[in-house]
mmCIF file of C-alpha atoms and ligand atoms in Angstrom:
data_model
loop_
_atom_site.group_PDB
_atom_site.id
_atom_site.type_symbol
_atom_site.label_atom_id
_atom_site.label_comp_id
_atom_site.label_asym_id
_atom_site.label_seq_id
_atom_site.Cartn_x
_atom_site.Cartn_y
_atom_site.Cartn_z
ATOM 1 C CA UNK Y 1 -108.909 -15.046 -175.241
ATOM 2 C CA UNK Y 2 -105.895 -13.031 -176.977
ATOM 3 C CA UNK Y 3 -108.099 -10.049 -177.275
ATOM 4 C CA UNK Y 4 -109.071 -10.388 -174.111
ATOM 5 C CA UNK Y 5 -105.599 -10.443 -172.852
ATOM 6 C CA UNK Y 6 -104.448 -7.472 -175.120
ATOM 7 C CA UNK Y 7 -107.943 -5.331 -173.724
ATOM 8 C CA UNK Y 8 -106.433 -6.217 -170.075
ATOM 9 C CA UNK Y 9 -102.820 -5.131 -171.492
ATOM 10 C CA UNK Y 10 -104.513 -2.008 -172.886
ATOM 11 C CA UNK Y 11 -106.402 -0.991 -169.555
ATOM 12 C CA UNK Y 12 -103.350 -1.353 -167.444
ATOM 13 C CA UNK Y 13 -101.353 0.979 -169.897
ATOM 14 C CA UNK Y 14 -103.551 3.717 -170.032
ATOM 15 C CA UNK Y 15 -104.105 3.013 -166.085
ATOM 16 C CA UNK Y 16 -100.522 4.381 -165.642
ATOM 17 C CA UNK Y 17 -100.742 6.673 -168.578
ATOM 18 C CA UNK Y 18 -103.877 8.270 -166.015
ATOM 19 C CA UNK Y 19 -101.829 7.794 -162.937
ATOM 20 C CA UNK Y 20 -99.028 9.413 -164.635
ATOM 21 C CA UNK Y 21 -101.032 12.581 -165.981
ATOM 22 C CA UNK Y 22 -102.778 12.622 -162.370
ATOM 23 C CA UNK Y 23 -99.338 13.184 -160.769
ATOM 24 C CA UNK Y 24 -98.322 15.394 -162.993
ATOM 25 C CA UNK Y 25 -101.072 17.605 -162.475
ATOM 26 C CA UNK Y 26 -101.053 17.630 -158.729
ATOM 27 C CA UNK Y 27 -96.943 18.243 -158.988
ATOM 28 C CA UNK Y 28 -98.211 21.088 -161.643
ATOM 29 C CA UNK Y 29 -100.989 22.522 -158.636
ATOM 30 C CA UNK Y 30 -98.417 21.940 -155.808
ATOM 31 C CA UNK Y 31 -96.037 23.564 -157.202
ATOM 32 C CA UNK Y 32 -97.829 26.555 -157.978
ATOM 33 C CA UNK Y 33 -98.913 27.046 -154.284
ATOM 34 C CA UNK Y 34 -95.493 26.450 -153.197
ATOM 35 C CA UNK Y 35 -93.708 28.805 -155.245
ATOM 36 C CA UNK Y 36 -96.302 31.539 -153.492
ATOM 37 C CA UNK Y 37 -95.718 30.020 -150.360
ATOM 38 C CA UNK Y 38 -91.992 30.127 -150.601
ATOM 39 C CA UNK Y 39 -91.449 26.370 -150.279
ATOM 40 C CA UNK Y 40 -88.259 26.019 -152.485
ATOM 41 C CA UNK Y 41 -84.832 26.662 -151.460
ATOM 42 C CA UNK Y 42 -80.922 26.616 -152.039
ATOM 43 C CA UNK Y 43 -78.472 24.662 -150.730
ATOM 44 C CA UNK Y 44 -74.713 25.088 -151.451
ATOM 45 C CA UNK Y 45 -72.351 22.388 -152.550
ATOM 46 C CA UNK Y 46 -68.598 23.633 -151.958
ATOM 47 C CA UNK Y 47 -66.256 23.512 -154.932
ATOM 48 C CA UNK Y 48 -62.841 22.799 -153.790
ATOM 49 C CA UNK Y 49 -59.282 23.896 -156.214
ATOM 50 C CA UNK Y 50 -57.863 20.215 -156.138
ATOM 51 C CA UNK Y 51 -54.372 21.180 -155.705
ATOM 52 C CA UNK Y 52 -54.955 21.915 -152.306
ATOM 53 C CA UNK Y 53 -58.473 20.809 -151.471
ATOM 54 C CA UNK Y 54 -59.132 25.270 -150.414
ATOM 55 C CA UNK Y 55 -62.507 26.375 -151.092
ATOM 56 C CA UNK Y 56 -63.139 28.473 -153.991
ATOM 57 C CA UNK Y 57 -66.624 28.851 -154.027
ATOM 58 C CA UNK Y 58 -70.106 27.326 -154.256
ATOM 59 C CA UNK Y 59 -73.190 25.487 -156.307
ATOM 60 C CA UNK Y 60 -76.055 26.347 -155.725
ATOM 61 C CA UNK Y 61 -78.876 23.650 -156.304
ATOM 62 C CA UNK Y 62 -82.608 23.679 -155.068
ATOM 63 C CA UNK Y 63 -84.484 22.303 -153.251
ATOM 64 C CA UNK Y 64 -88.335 22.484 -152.583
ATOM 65 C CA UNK Y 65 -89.601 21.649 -149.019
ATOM 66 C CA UNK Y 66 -92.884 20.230 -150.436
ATOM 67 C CA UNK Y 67 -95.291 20.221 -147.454
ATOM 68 C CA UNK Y 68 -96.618 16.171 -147.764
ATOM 69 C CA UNK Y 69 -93.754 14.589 -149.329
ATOM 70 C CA UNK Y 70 -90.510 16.344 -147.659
ATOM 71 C CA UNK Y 71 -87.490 17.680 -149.315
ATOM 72 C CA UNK Y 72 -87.627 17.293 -152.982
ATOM 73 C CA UNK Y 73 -84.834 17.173 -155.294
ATOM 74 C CA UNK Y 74 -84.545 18.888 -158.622
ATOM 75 C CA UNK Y 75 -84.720 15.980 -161.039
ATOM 76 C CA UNK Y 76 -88.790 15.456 -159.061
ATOM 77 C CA UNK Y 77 -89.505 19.143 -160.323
ATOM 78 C CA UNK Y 78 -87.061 20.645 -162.729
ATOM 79 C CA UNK Y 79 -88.341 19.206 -165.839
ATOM 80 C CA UNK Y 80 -92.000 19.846 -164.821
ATOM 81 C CA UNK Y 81 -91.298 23.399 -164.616
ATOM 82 C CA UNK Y 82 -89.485 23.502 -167.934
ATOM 83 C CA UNK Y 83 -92.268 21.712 -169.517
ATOM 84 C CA UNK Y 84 -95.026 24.357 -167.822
ATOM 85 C CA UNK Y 85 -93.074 27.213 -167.996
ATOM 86 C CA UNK Y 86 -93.251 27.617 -164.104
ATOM 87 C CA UNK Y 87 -88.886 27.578 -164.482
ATOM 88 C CA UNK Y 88 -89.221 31.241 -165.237
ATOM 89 C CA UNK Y 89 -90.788 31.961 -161.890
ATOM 90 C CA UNK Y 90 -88.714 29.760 -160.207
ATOM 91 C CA UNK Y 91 -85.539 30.337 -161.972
ATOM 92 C CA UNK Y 92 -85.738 34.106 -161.334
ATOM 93 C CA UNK Y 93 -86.066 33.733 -157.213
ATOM 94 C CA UNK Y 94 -83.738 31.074 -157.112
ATOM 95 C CA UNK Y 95 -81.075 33.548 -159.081
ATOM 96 C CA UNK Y 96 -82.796 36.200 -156.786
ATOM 97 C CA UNK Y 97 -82.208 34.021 -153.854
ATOM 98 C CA UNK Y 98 -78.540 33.032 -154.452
ATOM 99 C CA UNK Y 99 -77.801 36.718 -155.018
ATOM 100 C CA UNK Y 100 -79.985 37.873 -151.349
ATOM 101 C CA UNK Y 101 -77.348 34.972 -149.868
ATOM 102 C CA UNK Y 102 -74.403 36.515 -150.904
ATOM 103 C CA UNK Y 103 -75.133 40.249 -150.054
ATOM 104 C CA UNK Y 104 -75.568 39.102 -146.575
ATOM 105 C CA UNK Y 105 -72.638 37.198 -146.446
ATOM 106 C CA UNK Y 106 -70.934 40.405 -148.020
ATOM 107 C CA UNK Y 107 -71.756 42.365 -144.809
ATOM 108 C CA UNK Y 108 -71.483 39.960 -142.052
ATOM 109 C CA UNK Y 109 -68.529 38.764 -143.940
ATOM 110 C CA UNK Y 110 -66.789 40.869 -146.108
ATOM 111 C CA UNK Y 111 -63.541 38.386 -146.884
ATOM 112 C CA UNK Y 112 -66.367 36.360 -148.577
ATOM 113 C CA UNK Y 113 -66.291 38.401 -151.264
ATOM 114 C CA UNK Y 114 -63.806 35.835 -152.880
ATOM 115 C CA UNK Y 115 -66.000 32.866 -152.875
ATOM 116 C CA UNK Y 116 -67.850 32.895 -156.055
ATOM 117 C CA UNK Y 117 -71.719 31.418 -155.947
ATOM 118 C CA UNK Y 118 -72.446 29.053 -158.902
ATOM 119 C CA UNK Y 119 -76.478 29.375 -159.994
ATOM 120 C CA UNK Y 120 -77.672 26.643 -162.831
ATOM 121 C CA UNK Y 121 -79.798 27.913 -165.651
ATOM 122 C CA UNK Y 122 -82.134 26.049 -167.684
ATOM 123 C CA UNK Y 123 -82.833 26.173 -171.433
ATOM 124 C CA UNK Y 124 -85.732 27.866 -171.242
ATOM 125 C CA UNK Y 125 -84.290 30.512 -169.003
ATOM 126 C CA UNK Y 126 -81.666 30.520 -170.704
ATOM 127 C CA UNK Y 127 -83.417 31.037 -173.848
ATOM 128 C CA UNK Y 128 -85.818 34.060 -172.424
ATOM 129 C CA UNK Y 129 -85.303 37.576 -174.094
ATOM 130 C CA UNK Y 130 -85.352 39.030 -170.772
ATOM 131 C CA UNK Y 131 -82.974 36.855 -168.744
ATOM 132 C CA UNK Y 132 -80.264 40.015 -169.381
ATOM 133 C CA UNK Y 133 -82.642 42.131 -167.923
ATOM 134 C CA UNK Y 134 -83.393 40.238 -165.034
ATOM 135 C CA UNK Y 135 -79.660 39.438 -164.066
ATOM 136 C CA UNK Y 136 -78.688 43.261 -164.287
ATOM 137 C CA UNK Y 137 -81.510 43.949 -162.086
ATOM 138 C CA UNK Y 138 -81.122 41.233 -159.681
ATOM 139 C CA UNK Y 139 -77.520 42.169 -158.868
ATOM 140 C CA UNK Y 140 -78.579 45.873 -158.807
ATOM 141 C CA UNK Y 141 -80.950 44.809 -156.396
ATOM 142 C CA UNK Y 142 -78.633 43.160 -154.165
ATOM 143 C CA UNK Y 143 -75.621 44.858 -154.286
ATOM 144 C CA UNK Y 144 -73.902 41.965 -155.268
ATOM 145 C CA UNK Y 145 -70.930 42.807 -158.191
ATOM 146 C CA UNK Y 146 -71.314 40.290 -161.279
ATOM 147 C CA UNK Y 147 -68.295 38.885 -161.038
ATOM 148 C CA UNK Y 148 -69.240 36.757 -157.892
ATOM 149 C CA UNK Y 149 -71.768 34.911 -159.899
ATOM 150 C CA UNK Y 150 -71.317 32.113 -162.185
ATOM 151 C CA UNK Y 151 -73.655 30.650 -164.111
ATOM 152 C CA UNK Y 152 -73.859 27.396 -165.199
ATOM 153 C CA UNK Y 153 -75.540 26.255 -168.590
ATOM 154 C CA UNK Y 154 -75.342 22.876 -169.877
ATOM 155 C CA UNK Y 155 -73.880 21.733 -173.059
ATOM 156 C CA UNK Y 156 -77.049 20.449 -174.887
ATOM 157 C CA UNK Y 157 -78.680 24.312 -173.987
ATOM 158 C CA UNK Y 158 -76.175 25.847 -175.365
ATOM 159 C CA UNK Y 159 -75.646 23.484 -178.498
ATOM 160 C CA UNK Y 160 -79.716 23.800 -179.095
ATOM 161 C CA UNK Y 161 -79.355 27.917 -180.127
ATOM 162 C CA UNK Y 162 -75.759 27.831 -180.799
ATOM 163 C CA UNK Y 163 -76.201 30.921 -182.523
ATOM 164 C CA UNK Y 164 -78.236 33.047 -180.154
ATOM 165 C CA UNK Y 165 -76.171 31.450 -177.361
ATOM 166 C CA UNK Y 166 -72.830 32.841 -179.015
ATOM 167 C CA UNK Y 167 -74.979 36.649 -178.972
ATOM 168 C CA UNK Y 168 -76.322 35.516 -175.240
ATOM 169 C CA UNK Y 169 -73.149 34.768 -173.526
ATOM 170 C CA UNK Y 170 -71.125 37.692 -174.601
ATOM 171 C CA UNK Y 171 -73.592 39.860 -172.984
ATOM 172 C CA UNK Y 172 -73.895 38.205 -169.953
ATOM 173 C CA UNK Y 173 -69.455 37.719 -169.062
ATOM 174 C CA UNK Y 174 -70.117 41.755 -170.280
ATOM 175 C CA UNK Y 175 -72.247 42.409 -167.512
ATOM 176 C CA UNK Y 176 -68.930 40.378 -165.537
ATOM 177 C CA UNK Y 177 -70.154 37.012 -165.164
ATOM 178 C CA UNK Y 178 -68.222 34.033 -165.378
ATOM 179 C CA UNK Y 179 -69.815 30.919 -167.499
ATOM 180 C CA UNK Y 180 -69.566 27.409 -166.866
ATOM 181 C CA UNK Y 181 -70.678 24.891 -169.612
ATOM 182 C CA UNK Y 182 -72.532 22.350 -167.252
ATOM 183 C CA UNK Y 183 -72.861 18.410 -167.514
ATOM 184 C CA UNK Y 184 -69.938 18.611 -170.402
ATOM 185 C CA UNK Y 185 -70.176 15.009 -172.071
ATOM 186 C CA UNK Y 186 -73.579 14.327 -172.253
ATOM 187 C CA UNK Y 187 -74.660 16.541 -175.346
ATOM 188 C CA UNK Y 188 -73.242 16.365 -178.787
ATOM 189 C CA UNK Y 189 -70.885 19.084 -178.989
ATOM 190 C CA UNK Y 190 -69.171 20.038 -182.290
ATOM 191 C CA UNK Y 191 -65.596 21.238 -181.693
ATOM 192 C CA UNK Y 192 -65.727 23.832 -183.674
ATOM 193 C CA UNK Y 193 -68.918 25.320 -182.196
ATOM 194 C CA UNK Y 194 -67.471 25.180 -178.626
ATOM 195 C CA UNK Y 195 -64.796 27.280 -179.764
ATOM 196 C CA UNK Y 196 -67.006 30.231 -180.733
ATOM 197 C CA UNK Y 197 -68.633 30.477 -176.893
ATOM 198 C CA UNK Y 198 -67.083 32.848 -174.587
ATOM 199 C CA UNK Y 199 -67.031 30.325 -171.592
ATOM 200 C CA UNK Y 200 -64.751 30.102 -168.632
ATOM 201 C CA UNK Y 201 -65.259 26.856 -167.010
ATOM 202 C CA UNK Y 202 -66.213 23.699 -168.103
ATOM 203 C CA UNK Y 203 -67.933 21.146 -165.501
ATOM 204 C CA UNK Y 204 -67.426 17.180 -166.474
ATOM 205 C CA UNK Y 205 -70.268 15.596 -165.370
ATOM 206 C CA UNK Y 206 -70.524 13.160 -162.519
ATOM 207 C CA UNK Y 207 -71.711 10.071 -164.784
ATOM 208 C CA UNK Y 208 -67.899 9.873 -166.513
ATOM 209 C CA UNK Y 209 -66.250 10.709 -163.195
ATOM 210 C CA UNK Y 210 -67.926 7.357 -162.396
ATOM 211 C CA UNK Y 211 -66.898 5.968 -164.961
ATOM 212 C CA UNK Y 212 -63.711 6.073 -165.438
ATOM 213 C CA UNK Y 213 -62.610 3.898 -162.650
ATOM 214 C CA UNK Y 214 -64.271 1.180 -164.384
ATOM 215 C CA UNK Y 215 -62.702 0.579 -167.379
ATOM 216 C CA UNK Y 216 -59.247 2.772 -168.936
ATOM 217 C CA UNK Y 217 -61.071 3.636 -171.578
ATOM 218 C CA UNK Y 218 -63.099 5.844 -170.120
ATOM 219 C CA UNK Y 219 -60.034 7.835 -168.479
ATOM 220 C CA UNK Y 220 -58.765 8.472 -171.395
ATOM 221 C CA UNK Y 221 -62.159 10.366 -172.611
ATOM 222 C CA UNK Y 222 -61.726 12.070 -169.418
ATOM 223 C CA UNK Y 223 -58.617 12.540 -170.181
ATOM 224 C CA UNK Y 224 -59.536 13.810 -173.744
ATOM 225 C CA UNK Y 225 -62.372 16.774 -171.792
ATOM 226 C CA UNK Y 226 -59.257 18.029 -169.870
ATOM 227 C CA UNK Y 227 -56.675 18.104 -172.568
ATOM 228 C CA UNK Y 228 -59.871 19.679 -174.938
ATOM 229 C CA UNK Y 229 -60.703 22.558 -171.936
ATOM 230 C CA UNK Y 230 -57.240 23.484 -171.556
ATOM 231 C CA UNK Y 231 -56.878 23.810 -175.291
ATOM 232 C CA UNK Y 232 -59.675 25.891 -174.965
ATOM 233 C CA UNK Y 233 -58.472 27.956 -172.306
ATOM 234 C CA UNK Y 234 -60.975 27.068 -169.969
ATOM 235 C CA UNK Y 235 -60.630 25.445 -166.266
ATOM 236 C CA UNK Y 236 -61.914 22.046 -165.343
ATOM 237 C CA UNK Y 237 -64.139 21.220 -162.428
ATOM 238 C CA UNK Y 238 -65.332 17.889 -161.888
ATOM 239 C CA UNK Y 239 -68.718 16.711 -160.714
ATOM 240 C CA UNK Y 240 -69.570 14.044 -158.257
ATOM 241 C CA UNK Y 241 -66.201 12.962 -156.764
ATOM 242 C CA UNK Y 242 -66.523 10.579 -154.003
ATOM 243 C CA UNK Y 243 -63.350 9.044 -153.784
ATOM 244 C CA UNK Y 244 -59.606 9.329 -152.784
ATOM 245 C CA UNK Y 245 -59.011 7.356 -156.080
ATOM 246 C CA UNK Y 246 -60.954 9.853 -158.420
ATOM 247 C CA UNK Y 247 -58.684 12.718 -156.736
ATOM 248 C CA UNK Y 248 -56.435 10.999 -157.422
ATOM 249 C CA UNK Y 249 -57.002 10.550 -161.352
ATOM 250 C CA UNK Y 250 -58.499 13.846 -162.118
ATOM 251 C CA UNK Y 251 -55.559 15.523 -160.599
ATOM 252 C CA UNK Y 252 -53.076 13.769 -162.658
ATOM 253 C CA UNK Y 253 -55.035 14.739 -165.271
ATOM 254 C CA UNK Y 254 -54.884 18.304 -164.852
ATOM 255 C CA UNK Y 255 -58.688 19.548 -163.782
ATOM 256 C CA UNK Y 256 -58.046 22.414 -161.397
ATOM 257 C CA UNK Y 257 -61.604 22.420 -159.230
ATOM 258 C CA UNK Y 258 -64.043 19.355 -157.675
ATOM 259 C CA UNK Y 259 -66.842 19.025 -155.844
ATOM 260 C CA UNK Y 260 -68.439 15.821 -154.884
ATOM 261 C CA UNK Y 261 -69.725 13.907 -151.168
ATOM 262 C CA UNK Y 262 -65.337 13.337 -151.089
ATOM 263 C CA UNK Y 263 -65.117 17.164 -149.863
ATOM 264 C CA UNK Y 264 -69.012 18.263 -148.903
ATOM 265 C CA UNK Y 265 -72.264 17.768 -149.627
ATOM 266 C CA UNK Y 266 -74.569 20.625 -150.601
ATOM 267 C CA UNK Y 267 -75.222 22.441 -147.318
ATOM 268 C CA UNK Y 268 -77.353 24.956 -145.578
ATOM 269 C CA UNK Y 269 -76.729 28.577 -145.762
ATOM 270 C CA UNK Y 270 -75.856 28.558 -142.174
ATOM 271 C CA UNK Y 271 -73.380 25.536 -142.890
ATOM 272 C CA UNK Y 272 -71.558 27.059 -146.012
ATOM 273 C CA UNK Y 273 -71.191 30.438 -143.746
ATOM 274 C CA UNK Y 274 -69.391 28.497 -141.045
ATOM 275 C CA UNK Y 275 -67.429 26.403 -143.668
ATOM 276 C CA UNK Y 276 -65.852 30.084 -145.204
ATOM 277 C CA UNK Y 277 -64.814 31.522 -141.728
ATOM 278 C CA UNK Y 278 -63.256 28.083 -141.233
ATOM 279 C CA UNK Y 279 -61.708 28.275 -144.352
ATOM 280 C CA UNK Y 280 -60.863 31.683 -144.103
ATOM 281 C CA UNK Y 281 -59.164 31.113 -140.669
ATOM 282 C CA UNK Y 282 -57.109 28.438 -142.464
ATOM 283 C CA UNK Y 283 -55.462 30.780 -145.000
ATOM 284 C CA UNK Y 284 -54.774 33.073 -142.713
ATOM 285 C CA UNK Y 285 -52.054 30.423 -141.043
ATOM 286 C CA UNK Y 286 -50.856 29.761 -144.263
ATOM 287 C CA UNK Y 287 -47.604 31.478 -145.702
ATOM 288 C CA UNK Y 288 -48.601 34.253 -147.997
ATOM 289 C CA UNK Y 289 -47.866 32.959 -151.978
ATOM 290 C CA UNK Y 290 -45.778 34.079 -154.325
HETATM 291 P P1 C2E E 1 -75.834 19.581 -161.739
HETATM 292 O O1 C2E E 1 -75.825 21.034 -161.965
HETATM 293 O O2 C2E E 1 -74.980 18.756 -162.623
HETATM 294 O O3 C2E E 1 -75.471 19.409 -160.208
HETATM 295 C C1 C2E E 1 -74.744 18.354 -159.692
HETATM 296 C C2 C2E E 1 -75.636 17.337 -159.003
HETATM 297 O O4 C2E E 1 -74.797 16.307 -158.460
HETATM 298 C C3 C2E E 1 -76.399 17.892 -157.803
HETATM 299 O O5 C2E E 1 -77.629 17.172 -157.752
HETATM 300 C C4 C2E E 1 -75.519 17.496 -156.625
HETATM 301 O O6 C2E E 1 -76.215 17.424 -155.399
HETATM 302 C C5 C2E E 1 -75.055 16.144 -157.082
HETATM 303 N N1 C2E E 1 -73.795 15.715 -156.459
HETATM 304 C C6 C2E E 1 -72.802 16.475 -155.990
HETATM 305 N N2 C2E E 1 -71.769 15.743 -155.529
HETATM 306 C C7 C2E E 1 -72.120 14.451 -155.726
HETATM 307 C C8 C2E E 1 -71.466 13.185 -155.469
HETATM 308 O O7 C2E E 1 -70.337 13.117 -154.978
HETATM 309 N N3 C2E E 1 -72.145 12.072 -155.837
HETATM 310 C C9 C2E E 1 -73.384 12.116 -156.395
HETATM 311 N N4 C2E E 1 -73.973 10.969 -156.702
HETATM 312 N N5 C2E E 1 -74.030 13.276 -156.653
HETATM 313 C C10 C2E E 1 -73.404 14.434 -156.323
HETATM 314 P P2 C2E E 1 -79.000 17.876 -157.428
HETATM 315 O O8 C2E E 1 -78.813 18.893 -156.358
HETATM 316 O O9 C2E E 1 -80.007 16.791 -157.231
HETATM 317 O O10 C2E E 1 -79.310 18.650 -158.773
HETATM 318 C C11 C2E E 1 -79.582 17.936 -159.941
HETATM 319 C C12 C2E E 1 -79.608 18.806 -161.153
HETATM 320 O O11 C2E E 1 -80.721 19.688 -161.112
HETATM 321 C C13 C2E E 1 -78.392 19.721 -161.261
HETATM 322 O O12 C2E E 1 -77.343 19.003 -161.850
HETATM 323 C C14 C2E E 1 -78.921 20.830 -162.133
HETATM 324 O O13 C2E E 1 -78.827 20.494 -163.491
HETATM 325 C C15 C2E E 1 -80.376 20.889 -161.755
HETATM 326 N N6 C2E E 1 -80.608 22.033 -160.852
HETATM 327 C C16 C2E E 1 -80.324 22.157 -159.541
HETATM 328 N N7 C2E E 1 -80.678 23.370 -159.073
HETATM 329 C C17 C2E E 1 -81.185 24.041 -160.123
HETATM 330 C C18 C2E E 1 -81.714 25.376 -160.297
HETATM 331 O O14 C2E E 1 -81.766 26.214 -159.377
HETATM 332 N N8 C2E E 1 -82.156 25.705 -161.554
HETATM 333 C C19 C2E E 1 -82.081 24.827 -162.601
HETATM 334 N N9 C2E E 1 -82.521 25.206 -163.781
HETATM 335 N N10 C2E E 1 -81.583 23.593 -162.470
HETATM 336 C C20 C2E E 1 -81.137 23.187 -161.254
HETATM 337 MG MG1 MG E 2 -74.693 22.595 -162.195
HETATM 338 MG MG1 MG E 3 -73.192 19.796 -163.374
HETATM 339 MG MG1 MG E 4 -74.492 16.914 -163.846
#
């Protein structure tokens, strides 16, 4: 009776282990045909400066406009295309896409030349000999001058290879291009290390944002990341704000950029084009600084 318990126990495992492997491999064959047939997509989450809730710039995240099962987000497909190497395609047109986006915003509006456009690199992209290559010849492409892209590389990539990622990211702010360390928290950083990375920006990720209404501890280790970055000469943007309260908090605390469902959520191209001419309409009224 007990084995014949632990057989059932057995069959539904490896019934899930099958279902599992089964979705996989259509994801794997989907996702193939839509990269050909141009399925996936960017969207464009504002970053705001906090002191004044302006816009500075924006993410950009994908999306993939899978034909059966709608709009999928990147935690569905990321990691599958990591783990079949499909992120090089994908990474490369999304970079490519971001880039096509900006040059036309360039010419149907030129004072959008000071919004920067954040793109997210993986490991494995980030790892690729000829990620250099590409970049250069992406903004060549384009027209678009380096120092309107960011990218964004997260703490446990950059941790994995410190070495080659010391080498990596000197080239890459050469070719102009600002770097933000991505998801800053979550990895296992050693101080000394982070002080060796040419980086600009460092994003706290949303998960402590959250977090540190809940208990005071957790503000101070917020508090901690901020004090760190500025020690480190690098600017804070926070992840995932969604409240008055978190403002609040993360502006006493010094972090100079947000973005989070408080200010936007990611938004068309058509949507983040309308958002800059409002924004740019806005500065216009104020007072000139300084
Ligand atoms: P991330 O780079 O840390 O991006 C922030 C994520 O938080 C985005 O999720 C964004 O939509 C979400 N978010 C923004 N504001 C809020 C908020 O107020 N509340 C909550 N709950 N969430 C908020 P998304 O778009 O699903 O992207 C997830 C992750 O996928 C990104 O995390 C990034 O690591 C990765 N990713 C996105 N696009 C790309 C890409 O083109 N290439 C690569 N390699 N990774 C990407
Ligand atoms: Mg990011
Ligand atoms: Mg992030
Ligand atoms: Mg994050």
């Amino acid at each position: 009776r007990a084995k014949e318990l632990g057989g059932d126990r057995f069959k539904v495992f490896t019934d899930r282990m099958l279902d599992q492997a089964l979705h996989k491999m259509s994801l794997e064959r989907d996702m193939r045909l839509g990269i050909d047939n141009d399925e996936f997509f960017l969207v464009y989450q504002p970053v705001i400066d906090m002191r004044d809730r302006s816009l500075v710039g924006f993410e950009a995240l994908a999306r993939w406009q899978h034909p059966e099962r709608g709009v999928l987000s990147p935690y569905e497909f990321i990691a599958l295309a990591e783990e079949t190497g499909l992120i090089f395609d994908l990474g490369s047109r999304m970079l490519h896409a971001a880039c096509k986006t900006l040059a036309a915003w360039r010419s149907e509006l030129p004072e959008s030349e000071r919004f920067f456009v954040s793109v997210n690199l993986s490991g494995k992209q980030f790892s690729n000999h000829e990620l250099l290559e590409q970049v250069r010849s992406i903004l060549h492409e384009t027209g678009v001058p380096a120092t309107q892209i960011k990218l964004e590389i997260t703490e446990t990539t950059i941790m994995e290879d410190a070495e080659h990622a010391v080498e990596k990211l000197r080239r890459l702010k050469n070719l102009g291009i600002t770097i933000s360390i991505d998801d800053f928290g979550t990895g296992y950083s050693s101080m000394s290390y982070l002080q060796q990375f040419p980086l600009d920006n460092l994003k706290i990720d949303l998960s402590f944002v959250r977090l540190m209404e809940v208990s005071p501890e957790n503000k101070e280790i917020v508090k901690a990341i901020v004090s760190l970055a500025h020690t480190l000469g690098l600017e804070v943007v926070a992840e995932g704000v969604e409240s008055e309260a978190q403002e609040q908090t993360l502006r006493a605390l010094g972090c100079e950029y947000a973005q989070g469902f408080l200010y936007d959520q990611p938004l068309t191209v058509k949507e983040a084009k309308a958002l800059m001419v409002r924004s740019l309409k806005i500065s216009e009224r104020l007072p000139a600084q300084g």
